[in-house]
Coordinates of N, CA and C in Angstrom, one line a residue:
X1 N 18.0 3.3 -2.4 CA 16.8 3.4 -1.5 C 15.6 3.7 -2.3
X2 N 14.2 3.3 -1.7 CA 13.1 3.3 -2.3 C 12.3 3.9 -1.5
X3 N 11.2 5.4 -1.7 CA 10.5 5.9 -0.8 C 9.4 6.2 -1.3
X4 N 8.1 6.6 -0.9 CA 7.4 7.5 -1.9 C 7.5 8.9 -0.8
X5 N 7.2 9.8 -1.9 CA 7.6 11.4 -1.8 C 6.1 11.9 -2.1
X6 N 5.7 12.4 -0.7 CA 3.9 12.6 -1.0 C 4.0 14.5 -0.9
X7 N 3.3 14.9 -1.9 CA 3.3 16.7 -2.0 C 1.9 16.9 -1.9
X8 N 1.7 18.2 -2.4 CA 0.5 18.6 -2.4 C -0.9 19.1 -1.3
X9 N -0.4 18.7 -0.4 CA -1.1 19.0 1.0 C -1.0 20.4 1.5
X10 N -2.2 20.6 2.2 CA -2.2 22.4 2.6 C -3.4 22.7 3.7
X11 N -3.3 23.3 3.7 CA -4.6 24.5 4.4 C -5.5 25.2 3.2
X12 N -6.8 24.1 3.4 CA -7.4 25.4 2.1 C -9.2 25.6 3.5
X13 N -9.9 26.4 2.5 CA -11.2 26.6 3.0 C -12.1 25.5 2.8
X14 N -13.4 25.0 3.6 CA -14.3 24.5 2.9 C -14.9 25.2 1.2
X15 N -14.7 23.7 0.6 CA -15.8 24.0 -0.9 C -14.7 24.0 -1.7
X16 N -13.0 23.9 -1.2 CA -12.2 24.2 -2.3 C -11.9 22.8 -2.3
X17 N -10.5 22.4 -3.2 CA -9.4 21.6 -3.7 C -8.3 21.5 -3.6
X18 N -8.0 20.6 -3.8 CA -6.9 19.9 -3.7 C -5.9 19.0 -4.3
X19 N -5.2 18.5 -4.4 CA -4.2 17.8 -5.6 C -3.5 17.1 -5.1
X20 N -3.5 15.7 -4.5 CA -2.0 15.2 -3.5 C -1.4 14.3 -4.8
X21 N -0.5 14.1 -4.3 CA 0.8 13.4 -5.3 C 1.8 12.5 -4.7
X22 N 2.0 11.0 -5.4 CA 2.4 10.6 -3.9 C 3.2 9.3 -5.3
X23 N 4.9 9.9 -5.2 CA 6.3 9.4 -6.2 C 6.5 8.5 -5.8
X24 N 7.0 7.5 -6.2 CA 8.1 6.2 -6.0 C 9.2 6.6 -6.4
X25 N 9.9 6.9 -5.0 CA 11.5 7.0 -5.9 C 12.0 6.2 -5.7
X26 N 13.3 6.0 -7.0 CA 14.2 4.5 -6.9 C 13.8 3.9 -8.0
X27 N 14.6 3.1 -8.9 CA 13.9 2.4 -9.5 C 13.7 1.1 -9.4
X28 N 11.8 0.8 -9.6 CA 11.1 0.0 -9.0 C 10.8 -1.0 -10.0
X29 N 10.6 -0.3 -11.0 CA 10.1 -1.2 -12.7 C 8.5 -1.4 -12.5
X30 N 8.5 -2.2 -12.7 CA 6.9 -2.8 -13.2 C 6.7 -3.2 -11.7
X31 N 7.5 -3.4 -10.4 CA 6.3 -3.9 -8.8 C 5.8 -3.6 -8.5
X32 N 5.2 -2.2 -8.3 CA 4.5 -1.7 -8.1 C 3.3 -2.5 -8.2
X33 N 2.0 -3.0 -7.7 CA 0.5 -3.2 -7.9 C -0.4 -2.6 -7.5
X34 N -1.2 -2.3 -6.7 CA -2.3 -1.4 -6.2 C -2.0 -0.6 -5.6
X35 N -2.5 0.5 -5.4 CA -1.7 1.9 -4.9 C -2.8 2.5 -3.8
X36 N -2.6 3.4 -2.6 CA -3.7 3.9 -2.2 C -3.3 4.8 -1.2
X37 N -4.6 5.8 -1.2 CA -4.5 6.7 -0.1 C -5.0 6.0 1.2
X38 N -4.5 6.4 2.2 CA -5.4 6.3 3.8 C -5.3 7.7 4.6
X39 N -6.1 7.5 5.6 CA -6.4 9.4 5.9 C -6.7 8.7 7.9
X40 N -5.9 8.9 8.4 CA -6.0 9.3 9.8 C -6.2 10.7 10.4
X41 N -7.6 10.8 11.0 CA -8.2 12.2 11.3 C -7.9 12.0 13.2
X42 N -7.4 13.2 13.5 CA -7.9 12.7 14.8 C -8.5 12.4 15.8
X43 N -8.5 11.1 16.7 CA -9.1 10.4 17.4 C -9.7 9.5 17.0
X44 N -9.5 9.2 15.4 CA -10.3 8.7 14.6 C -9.4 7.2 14.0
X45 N -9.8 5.9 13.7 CA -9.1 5.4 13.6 C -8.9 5.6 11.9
X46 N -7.5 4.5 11.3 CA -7.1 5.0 9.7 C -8.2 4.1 9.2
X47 N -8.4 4.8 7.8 CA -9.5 4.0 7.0 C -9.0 4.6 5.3
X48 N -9.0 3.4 4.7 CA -8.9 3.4 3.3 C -9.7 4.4 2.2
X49 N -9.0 5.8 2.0 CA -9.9 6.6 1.4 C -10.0 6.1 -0.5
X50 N -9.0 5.7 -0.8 CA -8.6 5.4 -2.3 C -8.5 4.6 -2.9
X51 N -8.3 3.4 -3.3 CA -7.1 2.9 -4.0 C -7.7 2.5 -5.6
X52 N -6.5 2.0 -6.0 CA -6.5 1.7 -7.7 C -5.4 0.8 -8.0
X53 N -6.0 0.1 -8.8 CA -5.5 -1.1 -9.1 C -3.9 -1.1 -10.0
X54 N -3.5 -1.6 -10.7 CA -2.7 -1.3 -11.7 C -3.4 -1.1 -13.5
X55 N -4.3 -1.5 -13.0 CA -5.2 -1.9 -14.1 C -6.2 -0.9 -14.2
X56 N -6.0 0.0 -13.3 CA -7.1 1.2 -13.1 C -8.2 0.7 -12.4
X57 N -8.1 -0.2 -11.4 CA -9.9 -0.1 -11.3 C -10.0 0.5 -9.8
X58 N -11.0 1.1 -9.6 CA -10.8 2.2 -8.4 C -11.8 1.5 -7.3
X59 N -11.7 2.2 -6.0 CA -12.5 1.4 -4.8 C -12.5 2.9 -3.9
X60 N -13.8 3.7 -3.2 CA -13.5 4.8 -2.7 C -14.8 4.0 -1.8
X61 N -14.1 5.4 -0.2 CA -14.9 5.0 1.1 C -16.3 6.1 0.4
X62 N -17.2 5.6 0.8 CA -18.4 6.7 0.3 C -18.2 7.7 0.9
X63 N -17.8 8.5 2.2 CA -17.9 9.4 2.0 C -17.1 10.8 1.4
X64 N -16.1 9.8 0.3 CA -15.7 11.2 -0.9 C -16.5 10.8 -2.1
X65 N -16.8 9.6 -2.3 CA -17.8 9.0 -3.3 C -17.9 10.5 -4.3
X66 N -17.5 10.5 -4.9 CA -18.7 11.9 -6.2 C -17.5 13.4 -5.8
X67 N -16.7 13.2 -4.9 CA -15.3 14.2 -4.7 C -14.3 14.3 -5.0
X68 N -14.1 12.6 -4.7 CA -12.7 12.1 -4.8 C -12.3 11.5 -6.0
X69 N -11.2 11.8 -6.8 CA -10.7 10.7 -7.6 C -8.9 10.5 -7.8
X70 N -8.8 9.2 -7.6 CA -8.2 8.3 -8.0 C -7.3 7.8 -8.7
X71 N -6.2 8.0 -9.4 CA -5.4 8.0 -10.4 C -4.3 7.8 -10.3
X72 N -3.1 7.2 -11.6 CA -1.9 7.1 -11.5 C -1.4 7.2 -12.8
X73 N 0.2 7.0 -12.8 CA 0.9 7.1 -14.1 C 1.5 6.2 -13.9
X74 N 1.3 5.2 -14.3 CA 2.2 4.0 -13.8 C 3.6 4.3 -14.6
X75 N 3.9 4.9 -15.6 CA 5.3 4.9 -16.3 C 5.8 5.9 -15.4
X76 N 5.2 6.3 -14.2 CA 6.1 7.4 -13.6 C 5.9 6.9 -12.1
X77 N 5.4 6.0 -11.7 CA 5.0 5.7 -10.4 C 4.4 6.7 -9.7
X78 N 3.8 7.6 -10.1 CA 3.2 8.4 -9.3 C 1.8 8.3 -9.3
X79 N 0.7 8.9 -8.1 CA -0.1 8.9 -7.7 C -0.7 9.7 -7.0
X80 N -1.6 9.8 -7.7 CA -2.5 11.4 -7.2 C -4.0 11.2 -6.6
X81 N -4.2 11.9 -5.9 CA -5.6 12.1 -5.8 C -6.3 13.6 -5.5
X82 N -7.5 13.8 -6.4 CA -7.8 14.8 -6.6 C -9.1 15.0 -5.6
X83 N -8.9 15.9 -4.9 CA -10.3 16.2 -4.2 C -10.6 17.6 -3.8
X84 N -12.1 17.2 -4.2 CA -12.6 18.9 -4.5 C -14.0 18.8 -3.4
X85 N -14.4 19.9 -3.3 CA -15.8 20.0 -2.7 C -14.9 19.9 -1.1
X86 N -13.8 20.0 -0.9 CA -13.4 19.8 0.5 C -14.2 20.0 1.8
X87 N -14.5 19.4 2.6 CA -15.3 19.7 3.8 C -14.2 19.4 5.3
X88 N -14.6 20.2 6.2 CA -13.9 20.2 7.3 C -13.7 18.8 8.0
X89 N -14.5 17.7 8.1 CA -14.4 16.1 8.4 C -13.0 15.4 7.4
X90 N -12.9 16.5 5.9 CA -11.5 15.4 5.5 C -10.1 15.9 6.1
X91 N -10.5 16.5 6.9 CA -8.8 16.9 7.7 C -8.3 15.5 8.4
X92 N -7.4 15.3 8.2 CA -6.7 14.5 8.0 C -4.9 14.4 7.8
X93 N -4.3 13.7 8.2 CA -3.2 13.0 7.5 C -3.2 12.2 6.9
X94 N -2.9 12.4 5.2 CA -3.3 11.7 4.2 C -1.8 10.7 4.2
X95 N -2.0 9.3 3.9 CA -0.7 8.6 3.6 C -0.5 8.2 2.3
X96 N 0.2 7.7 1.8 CA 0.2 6.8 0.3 C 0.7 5.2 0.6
X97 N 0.1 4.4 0.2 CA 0.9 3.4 0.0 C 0.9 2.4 -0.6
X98 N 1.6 1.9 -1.4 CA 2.2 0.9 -2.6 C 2.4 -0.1 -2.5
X99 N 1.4 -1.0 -2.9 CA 2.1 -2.6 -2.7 C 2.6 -2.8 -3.7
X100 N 3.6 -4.1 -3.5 CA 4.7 -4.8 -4.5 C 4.6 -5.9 -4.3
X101 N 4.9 -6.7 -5.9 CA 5.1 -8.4 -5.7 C 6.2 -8.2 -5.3
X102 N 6.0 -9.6 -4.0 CA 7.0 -10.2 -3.3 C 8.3 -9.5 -2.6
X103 N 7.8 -8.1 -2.4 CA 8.2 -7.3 -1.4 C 7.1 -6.3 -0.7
X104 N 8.1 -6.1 0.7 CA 6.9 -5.3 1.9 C 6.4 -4.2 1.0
X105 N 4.9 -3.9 1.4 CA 4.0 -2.5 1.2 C 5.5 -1.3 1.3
X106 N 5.0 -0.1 0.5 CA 5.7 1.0 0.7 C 4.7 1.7 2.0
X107 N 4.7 2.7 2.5 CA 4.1 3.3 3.3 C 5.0 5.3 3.1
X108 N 3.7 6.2 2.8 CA 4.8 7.4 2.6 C 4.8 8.0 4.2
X109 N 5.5 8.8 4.2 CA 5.2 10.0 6.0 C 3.9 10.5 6.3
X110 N 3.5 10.7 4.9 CA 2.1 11.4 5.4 C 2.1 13.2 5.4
X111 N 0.8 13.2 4.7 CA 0.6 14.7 4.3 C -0.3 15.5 4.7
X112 N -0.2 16.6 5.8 CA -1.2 17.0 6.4 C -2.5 18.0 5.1
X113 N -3.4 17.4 5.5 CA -4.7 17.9 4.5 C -5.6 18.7 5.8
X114 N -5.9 20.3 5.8 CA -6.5 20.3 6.7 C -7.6 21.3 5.8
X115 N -8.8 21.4 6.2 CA -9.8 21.9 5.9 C -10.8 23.1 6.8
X116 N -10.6 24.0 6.7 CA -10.9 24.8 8.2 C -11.5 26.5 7.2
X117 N -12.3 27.5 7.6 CA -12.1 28.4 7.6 C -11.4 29.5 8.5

């Protein structure tokens, strides 16, 4: 079986950080191609907070623009994203998901991100 395994999510204060992490388990080899976060807030519809290429090249919604970043290890399939300056609007359920040549997107469960004092 193949899933991704997303950690890192929490309860922090506004102004703090954060670290999500989001595995490919199974082995996948080289399918893997563009990778990305999405963030469903509620009542709110999903919207593309992240992604990155295989090649590294990154694409962010402006409003983490200068917060958020973007990354992977491709020798490990994992995928992180770092965000700091947290504000109460990025609460959210953060997802991961993986596309692959010539098989379906991965999609992870989703990792609650809340931001509150």
């Amino acid at each position: 079986q193949v899933q991704l395994v997303e950690s890192g999510g929490g309860l922090v204060q506004p102004g703090e950080s954060l670290k999500l992490s989001c595995a490919a388990s199974g082995l996948m080899g080289n399918s893997i191609t563009t990778m990305g976060w999405y963030r469903q807030a509620p009542g709110k519809q999903r919207e593309l907070v992240a992604s990155i290429t295989a090649g590294g090249m990154t694409n962010y919604v402006d409003s983490v623009k200068g917060r958020f970043t973007i990354s992977r290890d491709n020798a490990k399939n994992t995928l992180y994203l770092q965000m700091n300056s947290l504000k109460p609007e990025d609460t959210a359920v953060y997802y991961c998901k993986a596309d692959r040549t010539w098989r379906a997107s991965l999609w992870g469960t989703g990792t609650q991100v809340t931001v509150s004092s």
